[in-house]
mmCIF file of C-alpha atoms and ligand atoms in Angstrom:
data_model
loop_
_atom_site.group_PDB
_atom_site.id
_atom_site.type_symbol
_atom_site.label_atom_id
_atom_site.label_comp_id
_atom_site.label_asym_id
_atom_site.label_seq_id
_atom_site.Cartn_x
_atom_site.Cartn_y
_atom_site.Cartn_z
ATOM 1 C CA UNK A 1 -33.273 9.200 -0.904
ATOM 2 C CA UNK A 2 -30.867 11.966 -0.068
ATOM 3 C CA UNK A 3 -28.159 13.896 -1.769
ATOM 4 C CA UNK A 4 -24.683 14.465 -0.404
ATOM 5 C CA UNK A 5 -22.339 17.193 -1.538
ATOM 6 C CA UNK A 6 -18.592 16.876 -1.173
ATOM 7 C CA UNK A 7 -16.658 20.086 -1.160
ATOM 8 C CA UNK A 8 -13.268 20.311 -2.878
ATOM 9 C CA UNK A 9 -11.199 23.353 -1.917
ATOM 10 C CA UNK A 10 -8.186 24.728 -3.769
ATOM 11 C CA UNK A 11 -6.001 27.757 -3.186
ATOM 12 C CA UNK A 12 -5.203 29.524 -6.455
ATOM 13 C CA UNK A 13 -1.937 31.434 -6.850
ATOM 14 C CA UNK A 14 -1.811 33.766 -9.854
ATOM 15 C CA UNK A 15 1.691 32.603 -10.752
ATOM 16 C CA UNK A 16 4.788 31.090 -9.149
ATOM 17 C CA UNK A 17 5.696 34.630 -8.047
ATOM 18 C CA UNK A 18 2.901 34.452 -5.485
ATOM 19 C CA UNK A 19 4.070 31.148 -3.977
ATOM 20 C CA UNK A 20 5.829 30.924 -0.601
ATOM 21 C CA UNK A 21 9.607 30.739 -1.144
ATOM 22 C CA UNK A 22 9.953 27.044 -0.226
ATOM 23 C CA UNK A 23 7.189 26.048 -2.653
ATOM 24 C CA UNK A 24 8.591 28.263 -5.393
ATOM 25 C CA UNK A 25 11.878 26.433 -5.028
ATOM 26 C CA UNK A 26 10.129 23.033 -5.028
ATOM 27 C CA UNK A 27 8.209 24.016 -8.188
ATOM 28 C CA UNK A 28 11.440 25.161 -9.851
ATOM 29 C CA UNK A 29 12.844 21.701 -9.223
ATOM 30 C CA UNK A 30 9.703 20.148 -10.740
ATOM 31 C CA UNK A 31 10.248 22.343 -13.813
ATOM 32 C CA UNK A 32 13.916 21.329 -14.118
ATOM 33 C CA UNK A 33 13.218 17.586 -13.825
ATOM 34 C CA UNK A 34 10.285 17.999 -16.254
ATOM 35 C CA UNK A 35 12.819 18.962 -18.920
ATOM 36 C CA UNK A 36 14.433 15.531 -18.493
ATOM 37 C CA UNK A 37 11.193 13.646 -19.184
ATOM 38 C CA UNK A 38 11.367 10.790 -21.666
ATOM 39 C CA UNK A 39 8.277 11.664 -23.695
ATOM 40 C CA UNK A 40 9.023 10.951 -27.377
ATOM 41 C CA UNK A 41 5.446 9.808 -28.079
ATOM 42 C CA UNK A 42 3.192 12.356 -26.388
ATOM 43 C CA UNK A 43 5.708 15.229 -26.371
ATOM 44 C CA UNK A 44 4.029 16.069 -23.069
ATOM 45 C CA UNK A 45 6.505 16.504 -20.245
ATOM 46 C CA UNK A 46 5.658 16.352 -16.572
ATOM 47 C CA UNK A 47 7.913 16.918 -13.571
ATOM 48 C CA UNK A 48 7.207 16.158 -9.924
ATOM 49 C CA UNK A 49 9.176 17.219 -6.841
ATOM 50 C CA UNK A 50 8.433 15.810 -3.386
ATOM 51 C CA UNK A 51 9.557 17.299 -0.102
ATOM 52 C CA UNK A 52 9.956 14.596 2.563
ATOM 53 C CA UNK A 53 9.905 15.050 6.324
ATOM 54 C CA UNK A 54 13.639 14.177 6.392
ATOM 55 C CA UNK A 55 14.185 17.342 4.268
ATOM 56 C CA UNK A 56 15.163 15.295 1.224
ATOM 57 C CA UNK A 57 13.656 16.221 -2.138
ATOM 58 C CA UNK A 58 12.780 13.377 -4.501
ATOM 59 C CA UNK A 59 12.217 14.119 -8.188
ATOM 60 C CA UNK A 60 10.510 12.316 -11.047
ATOM 61 C CA UNK A 61 9.628 12.858 -14.705
ATOM 62 C CA UNK A 62 7.326 10.862 -16.972
ATOM 63 C CA UNK A 63 8.918 7.873 -18.701
ATOM 64 C CA UNK A 64 7.178 6.652 -21.846
ATOM 65 C CA UNK A 65 7.412 3.378 -23.719
ATOM 66 C CA UNK A 66 6.767 2.230 -27.308
ATOM 67 C CA UNK A 67 4.258 -0.131 -25.678
ATOM 68 C CA UNK A 68 2.304 2.868 -24.375
ATOM 69 C CA UNK A 69 0.800 1.454 -21.136
ATOM 70 C CA UNK A 70 4.269 0.408 -19.968
ATOM 71 C CA UNK A 71 5.227 4.040 -19.430
ATOM 72 C CA UNK A 72 4.760 5.827 -16.114
ATOM 73 C CA UNK A 73 3.658 9.304 -15.027
ATOM 74 C CA UNK A 74 6.058 11.692 -13.309
ATOM 75 C CA UNK A 75 4.091 11.678 -10.061
ATOM 76 C CA UNK A 76 4.291 7.910 -9.687
ATOM 77 C CA UNK A 77 7.959 7.804 -10.713
ATOM 78 C CA UNK A 78 8.621 10.248 -7.849
ATOM 79 C CA UNK A 79 6.408 8.708 -5.163
ATOM 80 C CA UNK A 80 7.503 5.123 -5.892
ATOM 81 C CA UNK A 81 11.124 6.248 -5.801
ATOM 82 C CA UNK A 82 10.462 7.944 -2.461
ATOM 83 C CA UNK A 83 8.689 4.863 -1.109
ATOM 84 C CA UNK A 84 11.555 2.624 -2.257
ATOM 85 C CA UNK A 85 14.488 4.641 -0.978
ATOM 86 C CA UNK A 86 12.959 6.292 2.120
ATOM 87 C CA UNK A 87 10.158 3.928 3.175
ATOM 88 C CA UNK A 88 9.865 5.493 6.633
ATOM 89 C CA UNK A 89 9.751 9.102 5.453
ATOM 90 C CA UNK A 90 6.526 11.040 5.076
ATOM 91 C CA UNK A 91 5.801 13.047 1.941
ATOM 92 C CA UNK A 92 4.914 16.567 3.075
ATOM 93 C CA UNK A 93 4.574 18.531 -0.162
ATOM 94 C CA UNK A 94 4.405 17.756 -3.854
ATOM 95 C CA UNK A 95 4.918 20.169 -6.779
ATOM 96 C CA UNK A 96 3.897 19.229 -10.322
ATOM 97 C CA UNK A 97 4.597 21.065 -13.577
ATOM 98 C CA UNK A 98 3.447 19.950 -17.039
ATOM 99 C CA UNK A 99 4.382 21.321 -20.470
ATOM 100 C CA UNK A 100 3.833 20.263 -24.050
ATOM 101 C CA UNK A 101 6.476 20.512 -26.793
ATOM 102 C CA UNK A 102 3.705 21.376 -29.253
ATOM 103 C CA UNK A 103 1.516 23.934 -27.452
ATOM 104 C CA UNK A 104 1.814 26.143 -24.390
ATOM 105 C CA UNK A 105 0.001 24.856 -21.302
ATOM 106 C CA UNK A 106 -1.264 27.883 -19.401
ATOM 107 C CA UNK A 107 -3.790 26.225 -17.105
ATOM 108 C CA UNK A 108 -2.985 24.055 -14.077
ATOM 109 C CA UNK A 109 -2.523 20.403 -15.143
ATOM 110 C CA UNK A 110 -3.843 18.077 -12.415
ATOM 111 C CA UNK A 111 -2.507 14.559 -11.750
ATOM 112 C CA UNK A 112 -4.260 11.761 -13.639
ATOM 113 C CA UNK A 113 -6.638 9.349 -11.901
ATOM 114 C CA UNK A 114 -4.074 6.579 -11.438
ATOM 115 C CA UNK A 115 -1.607 9.034 -9.887
ATOM 116 C CA UNK A 116 -4.336 10.335 -7.573
ATOM 117 C CA UNK A 117 -4.968 6.799 -6.366
ATOM 118 C CA UNK A 118 -1.227 6.280 -5.796
ATOM 119 C CA UNK A 119 -0.886 9.565 -3.912
ATOM 120 C CA UNK A 120 -3.918 8.532 -1.827
ATOM 121 C CA UNK A 121 -2.126 5.309 -0.875
ATOM 122 C CA UNK A 122 0.793 7.262 0.596
ATOM 123 C CA UNK A 123 -1.480 9.656 2.516
ATOM 124 C CA UNK A 124 -3.197 6.618 3.925
ATOM 125 C CA UNK A 125 0.127 4.862 4.688
ATOM 126 C CA UNK A 126 1.670 7.863 6.477
ATOM 127 C CA UNK A 127 -1.618 9.024 8.000
ATOM 128 C CA UNK A 128 -0.910 12.680 7.217
ATOM 129 C CA UNK A 129 -2.028 14.799 4.258
ATOM 130 C CA UNK A 130 0.184 15.708 1.309
ATOM 131 C CA UNK A 131 0.038 19.288 0.043
ATOM 132 C CA UNK A 132 -0.203 19.184 -3.752
ATOM 133 C CA UNK A 133 0.703 22.156 -5.974
ATOM 134 C CA UNK A 134 0.160 21.833 -9.725
ATOM 135 C CA UNK A 135 0.537 24.046 -12.754
ATOM 136 C CA UNK A 136 1.079 24.085 -16.514
ATOM 137 C CA UNK A 137 4.101 25.692 -18.108
ATOM 138 C CA UNK A 138 3.016 29.155 -16.957
ATOM 139 C CA UNK A 139 0.040 30.745 -15.242
ATOM 140 C CA UNK A 140 -1.920 29.847 -12.151
ATOM 141 C CA UNK A 141 -0.803 27.332 -9.560
ATOM 142 C CA UNK A 142 -3.471 25.315 -7.744
ATOM 143 C CA UNK A 143 -2.870 24.031 -4.247
ATOM 144 C CA UNK A 144 -4.794 21.234 -2.572
ATOM 145 C CA UNK A 145 -4.212 20.564 1.144
ATOM 146 C CA UNK A 146 -4.728 16.842 0.615
ATOM 147 C CA UNK A 147 -5.412 14.301 -2.131
ATOM 148 C CA UNK A 148 -8.955 14.176 -0.731
ATOM 149 C CA UNK A 149 -9.942 17.253 -2.776
ATOM 150 C CA UNK A 150 -8.799 15.560 -5.976
ATOM 151 C CA UNK A 151 -10.184 12.125 -5.148
ATOM 152 C CA UNK A 152 -13.437 12.358 -3.225
ATOM 153 C CA UNK A 153 -14.862 9.051 -1.988
ATOM 154 C CA UNK A 154 -11.449 7.528 -2.412
ATOM 155 C CA UNK A 155 -10.858 3.818 -1.971
ATOM 156 C CA UNK A 156 -8.247 2.989 0.651
ATOM 157 C CA UNK A 157 -7.103 0.263 3.049
ATOM 158 C CA UNK A 158 -9.960 0.971 5.454
ATOM 159 C CA UNK A 159 -12.363 -0.787 3.050
ATOM 160 C CA UNK A 160 -10.366 -4.012 2.961
HETATM 161 N N1 THU B 1 1.438 12.249 -17.466
HETATM 162 C C1 THU B 1 2.069 12.418 -16.269
HETATM 163 O O1 THU B 1 3.287 12.270 -16.165
HETATM 164 N N2 THU B 1 1.308 12.755 -15.200
HETATM 165 C C2 THU B 1 -0.042 12.919 -15.227
HETATM 166 O O2 THU B 1 -0.666 13.035 -14.181
HETATM 167 C C3 THU B 1 -0.732 12.983 -16.510
HETATM 168 C C4 THU B 1 0.007 12.393 -17.650
HETATM 169 C C5 THU B 1 2.236 11.827 -18.616
HETATM 170 C C6 THU B 1 1.962 10.418 -19.066
HETATM 171 C C7 THU B 1 2.364 10.488 -20.514
HETATM 172 O O3 THU B 1 3.772 10.252 -20.590
HETATM 173 C C8 THU B 1 2.102 11.926 -20.914
HETATM 174 O O4 THU B 1 1.987 12.654 -19.703
HETATM 175 C C9 THU B 1 0.835 12.114 -21.741
HETATM 176 O O5 THU B 1 -0.264 11.547 -21.130
#
């Protein structure tokens, strides 16, 4: 028997003020699209902004449904839109902002498990890492250099 340890590394910025200018701008776009979320049930709004290698920015917000599982997270709205419209483009960076209508989110809100798996698919497809920045409404911003920190031992096409 042996034990293995998998390290997950994150850079922590104290606030958006500490972010590099291009990421600050990407996060601002995530915040703006977050405000357009369709979240009448959870009142929890998420915005995602993707920077592609063709310099285009693709945005997404969560879209809920009265039949709850039929809704979709902001991250997947954005990455599926990117994959549909620009199938050859690589996703370089991703900014995520989440806020509740009922309480203030002050800690970084990470992508859910299903979104992590979807982001992993695109890293695997494009064979380059995606930088992921995530935050709440205010406060610290976490940065991961790749989905690998958020999804250790991830399942991908190499197992098929
Ligand atoms: N949500 C996202 O958009 N992204 C996540 O990674 C976590 C959850 C949405 C789904 C649902 O509309 C609401 O937040 C509450 O779960």
